[in-house]
CSV table of C-alpha atoms in Angstrom, one decimal:
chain,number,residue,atom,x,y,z
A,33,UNK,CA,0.0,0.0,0.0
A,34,UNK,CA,1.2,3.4,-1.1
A,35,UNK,CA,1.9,6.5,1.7
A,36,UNK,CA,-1.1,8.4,0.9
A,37,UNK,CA,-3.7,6.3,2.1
A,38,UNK,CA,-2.3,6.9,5.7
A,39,UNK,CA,-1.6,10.4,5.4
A,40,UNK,CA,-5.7,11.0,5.2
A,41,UNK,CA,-6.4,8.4,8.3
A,42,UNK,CA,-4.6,10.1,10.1
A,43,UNK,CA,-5.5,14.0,9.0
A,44,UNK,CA,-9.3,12.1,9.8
A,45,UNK,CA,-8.4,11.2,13.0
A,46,UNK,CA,-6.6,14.1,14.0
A,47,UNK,CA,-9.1,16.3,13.3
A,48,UNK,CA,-12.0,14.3,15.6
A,49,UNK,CA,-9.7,14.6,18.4
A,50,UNK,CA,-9.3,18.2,18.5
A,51,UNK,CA,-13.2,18.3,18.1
A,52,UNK,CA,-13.7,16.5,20.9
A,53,UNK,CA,-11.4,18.1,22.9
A,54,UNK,CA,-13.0,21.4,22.4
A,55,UNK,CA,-16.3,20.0,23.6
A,56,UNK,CA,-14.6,18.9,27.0
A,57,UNK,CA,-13.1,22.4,27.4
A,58,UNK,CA,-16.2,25.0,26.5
A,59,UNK,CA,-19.5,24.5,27.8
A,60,UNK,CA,-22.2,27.0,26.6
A,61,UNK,CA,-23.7,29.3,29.2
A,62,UNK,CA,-27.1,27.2,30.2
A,63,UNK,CA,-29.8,28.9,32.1
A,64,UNK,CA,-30.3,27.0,35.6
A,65,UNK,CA,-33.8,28.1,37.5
A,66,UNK,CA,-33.0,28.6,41.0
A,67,UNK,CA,-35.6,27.8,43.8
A,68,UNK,CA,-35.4,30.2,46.6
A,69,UNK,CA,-38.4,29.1,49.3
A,70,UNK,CA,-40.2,32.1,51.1
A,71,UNK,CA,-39.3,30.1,54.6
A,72,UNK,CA,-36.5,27.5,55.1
A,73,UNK,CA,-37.0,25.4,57.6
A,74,UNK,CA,-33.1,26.1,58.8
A,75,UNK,CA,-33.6,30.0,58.1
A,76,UNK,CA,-33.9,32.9,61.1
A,77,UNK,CA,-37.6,33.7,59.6
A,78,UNK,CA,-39.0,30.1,61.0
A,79,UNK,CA,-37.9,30.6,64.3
A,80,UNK,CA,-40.0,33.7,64.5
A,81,UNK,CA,-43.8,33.2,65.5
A,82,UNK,CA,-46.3,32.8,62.9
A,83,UNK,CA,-48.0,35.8,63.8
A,84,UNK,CA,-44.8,38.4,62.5
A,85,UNK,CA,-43.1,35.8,59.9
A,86,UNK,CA,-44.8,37.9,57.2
A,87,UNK,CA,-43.7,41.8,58.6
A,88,UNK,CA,-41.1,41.8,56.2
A,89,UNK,CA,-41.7,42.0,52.2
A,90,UNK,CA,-41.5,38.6,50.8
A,91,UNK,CA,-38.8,36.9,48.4
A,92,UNK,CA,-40.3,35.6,44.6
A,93,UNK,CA,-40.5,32.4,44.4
A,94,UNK,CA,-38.6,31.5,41.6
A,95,UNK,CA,-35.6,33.6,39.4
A,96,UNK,CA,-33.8,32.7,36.4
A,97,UNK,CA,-29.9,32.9,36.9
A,98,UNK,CA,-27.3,33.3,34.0
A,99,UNK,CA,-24.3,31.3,35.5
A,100,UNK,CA,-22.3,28.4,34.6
A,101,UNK,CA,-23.3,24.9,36.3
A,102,UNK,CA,-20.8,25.6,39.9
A,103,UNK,CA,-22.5,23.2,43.0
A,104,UNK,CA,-20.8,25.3,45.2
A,105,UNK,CA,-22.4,28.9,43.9
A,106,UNK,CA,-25.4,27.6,43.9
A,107,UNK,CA,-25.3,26.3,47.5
A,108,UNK,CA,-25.0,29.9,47.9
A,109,UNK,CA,-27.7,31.1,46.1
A,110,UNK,CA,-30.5,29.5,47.5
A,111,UNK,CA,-29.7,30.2,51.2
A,112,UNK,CA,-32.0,33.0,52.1
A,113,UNK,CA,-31.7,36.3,53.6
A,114,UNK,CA,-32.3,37.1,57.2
A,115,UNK,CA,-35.4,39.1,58.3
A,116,UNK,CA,-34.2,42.7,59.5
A,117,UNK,CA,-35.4,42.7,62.5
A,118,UNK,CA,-35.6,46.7,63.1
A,119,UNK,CA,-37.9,46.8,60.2
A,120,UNK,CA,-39.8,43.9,61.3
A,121,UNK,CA,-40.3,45.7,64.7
A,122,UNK,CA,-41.1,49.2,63.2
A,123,UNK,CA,-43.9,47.7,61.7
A,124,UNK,CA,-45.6,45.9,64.2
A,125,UNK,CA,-45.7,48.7,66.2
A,126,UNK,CA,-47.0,51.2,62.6
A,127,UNK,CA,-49.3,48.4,62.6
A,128,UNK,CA,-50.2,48.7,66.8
A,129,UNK,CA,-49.4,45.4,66.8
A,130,UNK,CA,-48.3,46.0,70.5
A,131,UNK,CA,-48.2,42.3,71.6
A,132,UNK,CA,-46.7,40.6,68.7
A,133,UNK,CA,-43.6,43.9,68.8
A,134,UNK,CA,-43.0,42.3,72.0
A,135,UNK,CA,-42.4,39.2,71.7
A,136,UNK,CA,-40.1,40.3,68.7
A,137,UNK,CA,-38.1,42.5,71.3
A,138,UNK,CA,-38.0,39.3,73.4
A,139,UNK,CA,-36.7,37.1,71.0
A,140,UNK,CA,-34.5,39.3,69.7
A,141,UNK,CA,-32.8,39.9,73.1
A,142,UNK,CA,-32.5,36.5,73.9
A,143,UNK,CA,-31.4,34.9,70.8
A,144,UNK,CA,-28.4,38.2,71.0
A,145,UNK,CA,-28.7,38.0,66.5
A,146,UNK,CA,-28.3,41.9,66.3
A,147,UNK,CA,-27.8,44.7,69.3
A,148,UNK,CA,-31.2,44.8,71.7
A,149,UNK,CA,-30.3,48.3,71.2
A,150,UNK,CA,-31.4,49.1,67.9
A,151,UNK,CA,-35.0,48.1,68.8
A,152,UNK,CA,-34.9,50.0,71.9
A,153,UNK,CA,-34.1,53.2,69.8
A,154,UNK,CA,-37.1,52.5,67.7
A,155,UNK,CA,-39.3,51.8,70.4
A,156,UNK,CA,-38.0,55.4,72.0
A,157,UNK,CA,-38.6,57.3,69.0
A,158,UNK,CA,-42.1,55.7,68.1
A,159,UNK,CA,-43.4,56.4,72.2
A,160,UNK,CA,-42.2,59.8,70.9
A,161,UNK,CA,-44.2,60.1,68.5
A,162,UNK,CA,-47.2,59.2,70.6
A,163,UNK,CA,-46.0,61.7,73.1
A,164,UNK,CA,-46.1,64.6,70.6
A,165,UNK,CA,-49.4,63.4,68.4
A,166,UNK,CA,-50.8,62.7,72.1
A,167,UNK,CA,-52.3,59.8,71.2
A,168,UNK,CA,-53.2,58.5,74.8
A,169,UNK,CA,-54.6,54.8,74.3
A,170,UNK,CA,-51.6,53.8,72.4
A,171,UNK,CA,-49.3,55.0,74.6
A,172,UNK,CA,-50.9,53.7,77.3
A,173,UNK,CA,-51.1,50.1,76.0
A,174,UNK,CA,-47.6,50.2,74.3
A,175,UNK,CA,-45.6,51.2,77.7
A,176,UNK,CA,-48.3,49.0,79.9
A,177,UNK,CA,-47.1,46.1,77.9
A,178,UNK,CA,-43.5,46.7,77.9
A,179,UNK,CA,-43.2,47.5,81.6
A,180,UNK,CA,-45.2,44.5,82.4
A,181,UNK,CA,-41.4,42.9,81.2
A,182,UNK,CA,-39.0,45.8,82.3
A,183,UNK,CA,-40.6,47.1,84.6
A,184,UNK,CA,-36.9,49.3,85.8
A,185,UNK,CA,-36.1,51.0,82.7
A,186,UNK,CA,-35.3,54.0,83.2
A,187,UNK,CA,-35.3,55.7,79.5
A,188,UNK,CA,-39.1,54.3,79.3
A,189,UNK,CA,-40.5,55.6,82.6
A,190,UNK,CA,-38.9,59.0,81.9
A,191,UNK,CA,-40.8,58.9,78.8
A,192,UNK,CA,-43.9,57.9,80.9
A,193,UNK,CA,-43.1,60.9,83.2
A,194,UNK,CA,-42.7,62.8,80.4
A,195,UNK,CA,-46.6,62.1,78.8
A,196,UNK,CA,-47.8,62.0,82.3
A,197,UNK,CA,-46.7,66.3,82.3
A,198,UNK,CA,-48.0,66.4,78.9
A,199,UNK,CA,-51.4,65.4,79.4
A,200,UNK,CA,-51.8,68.0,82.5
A,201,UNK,CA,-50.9,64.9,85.4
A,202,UNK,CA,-48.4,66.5,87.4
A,203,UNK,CA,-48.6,64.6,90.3
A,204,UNK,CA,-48.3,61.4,88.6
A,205,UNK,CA,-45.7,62.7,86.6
A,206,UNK,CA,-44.1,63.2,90.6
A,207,UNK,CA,-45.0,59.2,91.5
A,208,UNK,CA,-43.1,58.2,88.6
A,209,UNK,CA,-40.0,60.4,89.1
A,210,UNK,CA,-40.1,58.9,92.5
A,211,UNK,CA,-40.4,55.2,90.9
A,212,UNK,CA,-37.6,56.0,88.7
A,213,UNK,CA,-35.3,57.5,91.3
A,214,UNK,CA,-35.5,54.1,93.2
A,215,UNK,CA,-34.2,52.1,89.9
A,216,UNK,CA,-31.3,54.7,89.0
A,217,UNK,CA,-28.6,52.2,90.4
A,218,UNK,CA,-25.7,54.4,88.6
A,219,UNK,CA,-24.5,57.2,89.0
A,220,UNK,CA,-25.0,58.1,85.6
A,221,UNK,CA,-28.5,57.0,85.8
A,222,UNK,CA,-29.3,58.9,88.9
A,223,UNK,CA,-27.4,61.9,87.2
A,224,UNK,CA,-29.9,61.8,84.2
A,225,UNK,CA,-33.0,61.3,86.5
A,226,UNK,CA,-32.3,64.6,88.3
A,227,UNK,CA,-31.3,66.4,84.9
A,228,UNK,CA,-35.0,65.2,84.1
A,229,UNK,CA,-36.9,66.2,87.5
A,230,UNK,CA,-34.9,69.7,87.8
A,231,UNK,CA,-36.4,70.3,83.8
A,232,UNK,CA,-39.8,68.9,85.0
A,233,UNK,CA,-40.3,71.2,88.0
A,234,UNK,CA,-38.4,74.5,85.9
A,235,UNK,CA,-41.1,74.0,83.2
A,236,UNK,CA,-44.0,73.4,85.0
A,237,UNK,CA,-43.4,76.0,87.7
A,238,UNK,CA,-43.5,78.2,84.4
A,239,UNK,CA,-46.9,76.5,82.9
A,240,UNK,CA,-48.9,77.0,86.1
A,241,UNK,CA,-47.5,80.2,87.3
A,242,UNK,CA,-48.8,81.7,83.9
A,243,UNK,CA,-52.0,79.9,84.6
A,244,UNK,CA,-51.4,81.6,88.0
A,245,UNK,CA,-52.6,78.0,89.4
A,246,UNK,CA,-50.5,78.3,92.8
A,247,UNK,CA,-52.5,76.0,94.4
A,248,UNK,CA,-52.0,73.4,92.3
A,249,UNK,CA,-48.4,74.3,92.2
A,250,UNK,CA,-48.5,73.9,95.9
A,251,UNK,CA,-49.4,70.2,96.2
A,252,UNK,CA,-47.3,69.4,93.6
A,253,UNK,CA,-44.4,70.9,96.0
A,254,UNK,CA,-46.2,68.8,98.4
A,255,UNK,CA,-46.0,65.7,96.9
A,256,UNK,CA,-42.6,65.7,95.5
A,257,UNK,CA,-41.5,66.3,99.3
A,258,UNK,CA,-43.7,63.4,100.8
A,259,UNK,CA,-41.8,61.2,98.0
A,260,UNK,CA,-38.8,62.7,99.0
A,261,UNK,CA,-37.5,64.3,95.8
A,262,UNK,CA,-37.5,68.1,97.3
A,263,UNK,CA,-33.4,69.0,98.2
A,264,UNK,CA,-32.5,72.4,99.9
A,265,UNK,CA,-32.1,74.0,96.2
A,266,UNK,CA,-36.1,73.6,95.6
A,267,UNK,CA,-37.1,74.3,99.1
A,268,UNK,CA,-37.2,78.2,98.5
A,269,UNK,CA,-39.3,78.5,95.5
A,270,UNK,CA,-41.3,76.4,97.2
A,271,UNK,CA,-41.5,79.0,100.4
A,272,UNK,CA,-42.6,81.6,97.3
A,273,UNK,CA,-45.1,79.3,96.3
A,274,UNK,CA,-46.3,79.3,99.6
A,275,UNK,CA,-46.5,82.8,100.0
A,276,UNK,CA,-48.2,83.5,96.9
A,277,UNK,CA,-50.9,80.4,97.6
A,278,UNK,CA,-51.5,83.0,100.4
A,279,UNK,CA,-50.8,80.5,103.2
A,280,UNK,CA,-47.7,82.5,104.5
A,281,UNK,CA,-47.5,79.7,108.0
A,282,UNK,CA,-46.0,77.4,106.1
A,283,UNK,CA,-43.5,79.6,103.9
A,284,UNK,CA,-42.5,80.8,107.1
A,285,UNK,CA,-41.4,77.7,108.5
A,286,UNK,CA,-39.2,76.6,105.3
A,287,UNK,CA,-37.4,79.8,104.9
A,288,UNK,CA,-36.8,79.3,109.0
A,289,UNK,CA,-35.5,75.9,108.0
A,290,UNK,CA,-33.0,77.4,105.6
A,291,UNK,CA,-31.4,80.5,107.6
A,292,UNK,CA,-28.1,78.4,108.5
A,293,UNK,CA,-27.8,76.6,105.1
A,294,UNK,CA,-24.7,78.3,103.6
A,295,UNK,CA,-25.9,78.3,99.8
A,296,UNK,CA,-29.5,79.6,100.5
A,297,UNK,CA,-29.5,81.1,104.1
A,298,UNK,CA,-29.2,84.6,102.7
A,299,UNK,CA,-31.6,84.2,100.6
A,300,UNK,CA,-33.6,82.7,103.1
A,301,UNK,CA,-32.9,85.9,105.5
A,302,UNK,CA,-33.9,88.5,102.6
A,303,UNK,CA,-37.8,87.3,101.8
A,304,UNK,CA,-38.6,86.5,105.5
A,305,UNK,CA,-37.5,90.2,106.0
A,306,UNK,CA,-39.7,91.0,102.7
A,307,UNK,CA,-42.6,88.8,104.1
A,308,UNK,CA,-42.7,90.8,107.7
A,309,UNK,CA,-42.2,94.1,106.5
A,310,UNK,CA,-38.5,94.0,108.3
A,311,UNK,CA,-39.9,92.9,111.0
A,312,UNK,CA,-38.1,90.1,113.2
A,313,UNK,CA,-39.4,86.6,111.5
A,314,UNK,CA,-41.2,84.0,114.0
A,315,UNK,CA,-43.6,80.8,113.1
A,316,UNK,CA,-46.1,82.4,115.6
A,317,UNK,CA,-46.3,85.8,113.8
A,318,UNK,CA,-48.9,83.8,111.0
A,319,UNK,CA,-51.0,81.3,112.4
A,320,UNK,CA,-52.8,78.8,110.1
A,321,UNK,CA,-56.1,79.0,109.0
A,322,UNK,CA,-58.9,78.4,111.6
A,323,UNK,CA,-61.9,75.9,111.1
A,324,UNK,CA,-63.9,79.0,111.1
A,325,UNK,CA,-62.6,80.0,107.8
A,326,UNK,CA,-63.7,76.9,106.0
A,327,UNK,CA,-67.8,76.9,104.7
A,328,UNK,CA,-68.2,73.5,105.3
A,329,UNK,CA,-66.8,70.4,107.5
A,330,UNK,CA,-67.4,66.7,106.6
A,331,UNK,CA,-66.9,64.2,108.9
A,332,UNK,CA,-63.7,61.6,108.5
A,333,UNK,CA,-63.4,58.2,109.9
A,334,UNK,CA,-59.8,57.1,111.0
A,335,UNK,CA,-58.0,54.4,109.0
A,336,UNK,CA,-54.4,53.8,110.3
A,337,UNK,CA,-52.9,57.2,109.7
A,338,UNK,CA,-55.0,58.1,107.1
A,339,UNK,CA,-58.5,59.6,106.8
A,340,UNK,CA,-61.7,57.8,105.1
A,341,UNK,CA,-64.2,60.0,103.4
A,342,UNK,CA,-67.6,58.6,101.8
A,343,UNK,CA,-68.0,59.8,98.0
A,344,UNK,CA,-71.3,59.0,96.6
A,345,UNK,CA,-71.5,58.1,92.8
A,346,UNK,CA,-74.9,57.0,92.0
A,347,UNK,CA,-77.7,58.5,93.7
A,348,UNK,CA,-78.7,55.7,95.7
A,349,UNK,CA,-75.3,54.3,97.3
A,350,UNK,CA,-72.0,55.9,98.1
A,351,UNK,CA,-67.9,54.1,98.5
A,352,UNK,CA,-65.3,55.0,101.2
A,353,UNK,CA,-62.3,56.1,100.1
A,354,UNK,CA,-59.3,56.8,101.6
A,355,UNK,CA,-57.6,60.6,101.0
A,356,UNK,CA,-54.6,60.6,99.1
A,357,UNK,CA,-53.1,64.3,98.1
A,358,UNK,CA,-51.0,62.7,96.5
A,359,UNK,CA,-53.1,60.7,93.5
A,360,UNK,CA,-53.7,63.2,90.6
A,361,UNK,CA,-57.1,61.5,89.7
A,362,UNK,CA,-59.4,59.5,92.2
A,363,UNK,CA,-59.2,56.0,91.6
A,364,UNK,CA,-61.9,53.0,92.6
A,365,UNK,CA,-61.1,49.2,92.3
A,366,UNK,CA,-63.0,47.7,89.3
A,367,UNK,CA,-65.1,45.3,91.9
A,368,UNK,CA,-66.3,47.8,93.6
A,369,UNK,CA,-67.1,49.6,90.7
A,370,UNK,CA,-68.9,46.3,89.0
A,371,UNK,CA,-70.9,46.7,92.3
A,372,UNK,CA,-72.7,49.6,91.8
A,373,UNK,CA,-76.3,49.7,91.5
A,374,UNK,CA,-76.5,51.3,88.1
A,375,UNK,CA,-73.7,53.1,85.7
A,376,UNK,CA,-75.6,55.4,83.4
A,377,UNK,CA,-74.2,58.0,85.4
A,378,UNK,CA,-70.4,57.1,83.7
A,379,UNK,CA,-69.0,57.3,80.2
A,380,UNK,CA,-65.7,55.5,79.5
A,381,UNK,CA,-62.9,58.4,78.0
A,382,UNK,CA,-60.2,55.9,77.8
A,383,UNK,CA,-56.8,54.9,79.3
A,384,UNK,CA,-54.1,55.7,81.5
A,385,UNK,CA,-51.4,54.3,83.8
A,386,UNK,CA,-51.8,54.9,87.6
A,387,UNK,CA,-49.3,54.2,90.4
A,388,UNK,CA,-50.2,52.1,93.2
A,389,UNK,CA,-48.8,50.0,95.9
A,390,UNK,CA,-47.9,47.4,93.5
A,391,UNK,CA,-46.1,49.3,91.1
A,392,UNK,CA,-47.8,50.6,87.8
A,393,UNK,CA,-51.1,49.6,86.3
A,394,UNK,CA,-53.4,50.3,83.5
A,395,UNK,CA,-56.8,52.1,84.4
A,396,UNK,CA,-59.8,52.5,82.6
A,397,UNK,CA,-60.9,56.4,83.2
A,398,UNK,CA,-64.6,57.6,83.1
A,399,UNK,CA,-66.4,60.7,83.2
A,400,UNK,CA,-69.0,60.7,86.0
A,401,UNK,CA,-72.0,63.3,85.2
A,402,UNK,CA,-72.5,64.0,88.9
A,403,UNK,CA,-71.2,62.8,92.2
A,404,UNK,CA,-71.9,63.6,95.8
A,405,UNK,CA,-68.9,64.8,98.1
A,406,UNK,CA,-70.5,66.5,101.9
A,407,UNK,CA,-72.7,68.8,101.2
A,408,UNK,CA,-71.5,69.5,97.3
A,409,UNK,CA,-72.8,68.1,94.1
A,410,UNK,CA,-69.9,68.2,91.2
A,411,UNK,CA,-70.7,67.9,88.0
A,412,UNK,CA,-68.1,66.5,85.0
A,413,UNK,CA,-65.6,64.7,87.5
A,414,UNK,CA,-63.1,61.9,86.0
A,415,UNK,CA,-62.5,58.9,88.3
A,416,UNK,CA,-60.1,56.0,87.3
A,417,UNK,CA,-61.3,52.4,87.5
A,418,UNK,CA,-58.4,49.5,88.1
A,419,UNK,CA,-57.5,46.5,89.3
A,420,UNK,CA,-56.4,46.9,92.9
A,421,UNK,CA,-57.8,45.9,96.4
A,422,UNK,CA,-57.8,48.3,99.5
A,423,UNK,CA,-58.8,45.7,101.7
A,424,UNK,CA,-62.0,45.9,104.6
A,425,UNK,CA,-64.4,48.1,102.9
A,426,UNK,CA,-62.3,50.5,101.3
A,427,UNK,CA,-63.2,51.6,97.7
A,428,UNK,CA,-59.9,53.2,96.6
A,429,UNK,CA,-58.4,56.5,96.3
A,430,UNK,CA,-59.9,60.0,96.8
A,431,UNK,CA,-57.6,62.0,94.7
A,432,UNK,CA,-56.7,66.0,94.1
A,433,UNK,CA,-59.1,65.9,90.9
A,434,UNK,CA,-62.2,66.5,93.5
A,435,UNK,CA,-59.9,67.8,96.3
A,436,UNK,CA,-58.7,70.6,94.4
A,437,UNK,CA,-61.8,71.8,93.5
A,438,UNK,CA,-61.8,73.2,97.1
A,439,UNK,CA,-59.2,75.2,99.4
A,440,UNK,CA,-59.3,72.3,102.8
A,441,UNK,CA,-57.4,71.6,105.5
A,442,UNK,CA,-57.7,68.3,107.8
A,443,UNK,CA,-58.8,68.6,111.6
A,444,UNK,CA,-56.8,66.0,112.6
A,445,UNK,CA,-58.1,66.1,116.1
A,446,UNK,CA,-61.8,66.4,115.4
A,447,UNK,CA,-61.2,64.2,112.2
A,448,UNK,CA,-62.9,66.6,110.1
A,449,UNK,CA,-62.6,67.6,106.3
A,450,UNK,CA,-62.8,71.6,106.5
A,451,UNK,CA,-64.1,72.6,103.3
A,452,UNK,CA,-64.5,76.1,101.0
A,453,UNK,CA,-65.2,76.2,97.4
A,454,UNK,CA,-62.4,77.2,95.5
């Protein structure tokens, strides 16, 4: 056989190899359809409960990906993205999806996936926000729920404080400064607790002197001295409130008080001279008020230290509450309220949080159309119903709502309410 025949085979053969060879080395794109599930069983998304799986915006289904055939970037592909929690949050609570933002928080917290921080920031801002739109029943419920947990944060009972001013409730703006003073375990907390009770009593001394309300200013004095928040640098403004509240006794014996205290004795010195005309200052110069200055004295029953005092409600039956200067609206238990004979007389107005002997609780407020209180009929009075028990036969709380509608003064020794029209 001649050469040529070979030549060919092997030009043939030559020539299939390097075709095939090609094949093994370029592979043409091919479209792969990737399968990304909304929820994977192993993802952050299913550990959440059902109820707030679905605050975030969803993922498609399905997506076609350009990419050559790697296992490895695939195993990439499909794993799905985290939930962001913040948003998550934000819009429960858009939402008022109070409950279910809680249990967010709570999980959150505990499983430690991103700072517990960065919720409480959003939390802050959005009770904020209710502060300033005052939107009461959300408030309310949002802090009610999230104190029912943390019940010693400080940033959210200052907030509390601060809707409590808001709203016109300065004494229970006072109980809560006192609540929060007890949980400022720092010295940086206790530092920004006074910051925030020196800017509480500065502003509403301002709001209620232009009102020219001194007597309400007066028993919020009062009461923030009872609680013990009152230090040497309040005491005399609160000798000028006194004074100008026309009940000069008692301004008297705290500018007395203050003669020998080196940062306010002078100053002290100068309005007790102003107060006597430059005469010399005693307690006995101005004595208090005399029963005979008062229109009208109900009789008080003795409870403990304290003073009972019947308030009737309905026209046919009447609760015995205990008087407390210090509660900003009167309160009654919610069984002795279910008790009453009939409660046309009462329109629910909505909800607020109350301090009592068991810390902070939600109330239900209503508007009573009339009440009895001695000899007096008022008309348009709030009381707050909650869940609390006085004990014996106790009702709740005679607050400074009705008591302030009067100038009084307790007989201690007679155990009478002295009583004028204010």
């Amino acid at each position: 056989m001649s050469a040529k025949p070979w030549v060919i085979v092997g030009i043939l053969a030559g020539f299939v190899a390097g075709w095939q060879t090609r094949s093994a080395i370029v592979s043409p794109p091919v479209p792969i359809l990737v399968n990304v599930p909304a929820v994977n069983a192993n993802s952050y998304d299913s550990r959440l409960p059902q109820q707030y799986q679905n605050s975030v915006p969803g993922q498609q289904q399905f997506r076609p990906v350009q990419a050559p055939y790697r296992p490895q970037a695939l195993a990439e592909e499909t794993q799905p993205e985290k939930p962001d929690q913040e948003v998550a949050f934000k819009g429960l609570l858009d939402t008022h999806r109070y409950r279910d933002a809680m249990d967010l928080y709570r999980l959150t917290e505990s499983s430690g996936d991103i700072p517990i921080e960065r919720l409480k920031s959003t939390l802050e801002k959005y009770l904020k926000t209710l502060i300033s739109t005052e939107n009461t029943e959300d408030f309310t419920e949002l802090t009610d729920r999230f104190l029912a947990y943390y019940y010693d944060d400080i940033d959210v009972l200052l907030l509390l404080a601060d809707f409590n001013q808001s709203t016109g409730l300065f004494l229970e703006a006072i109980n809560v400064y006192q609540i929060v003073d007890s949980y400022a375990y720092t010295h940086g907390a206790a530092q920004k607790v006074l910051t925030k009770f020196e800017r509480f009593l500065h502003e509403t001394n301002e709001a209620l002197e232009y009102q020219n309300d001194w007597f309400t200013l007066k028993i919020l004095y009062q009461q923030a001295e009872a609680l013990g928040l009152i230090k040497d640098n309040h005491r005399l403004r609160q000798a000028q409130v006194y004074i100008k509240s026309g009940e000069s006794y008692y301004a008297r014996e705290i500018l007395l008080a203050l003669q020998g205290n080196h940062r306010w004795g002078e100053d002290a010195k100068e309005l007790l001279t102003q107060l006597d005309g430059g005469a010399e200052a005693t307690i006995a110069s101005a004595p208090p008020p005399r029963s005979s200055d008062f229109d009208s004295h109900v009789a008080l029953q003795k409870h403990g230290n304290q003073f009972v005092i019947p308030l009737g409600l309905t026209e046919d039956s009447s609760l015995n509450l205990l008087i407390d200067t210090g509660a900003s609206m009167t309160t009654i238990s919610r069984d002795r309220f279910d008790q009453l004979s009939r409660h046309d007389n009462f329109t629910e107005v909505g909800h607020r949080m109350f301090r009592t002997a068991n810390g902070l609780t939600k109330g239900t407020v209503y508007n009573a159309e009339h009440m009895r209180f001695g000899s007096y009929t008022l008309h348009s009075m709030q009381i707050a119903v909650l869940e609390f028990n006085m004990g014996g036969d106790i009702a709740g709380l005679l607050g400074m709502n009705i008591l302030g509608r009067f100038r009084f003064q307790m007989d201690q020794e007679k155990s009478e309410l002295l009583l004028t029209p204010r």
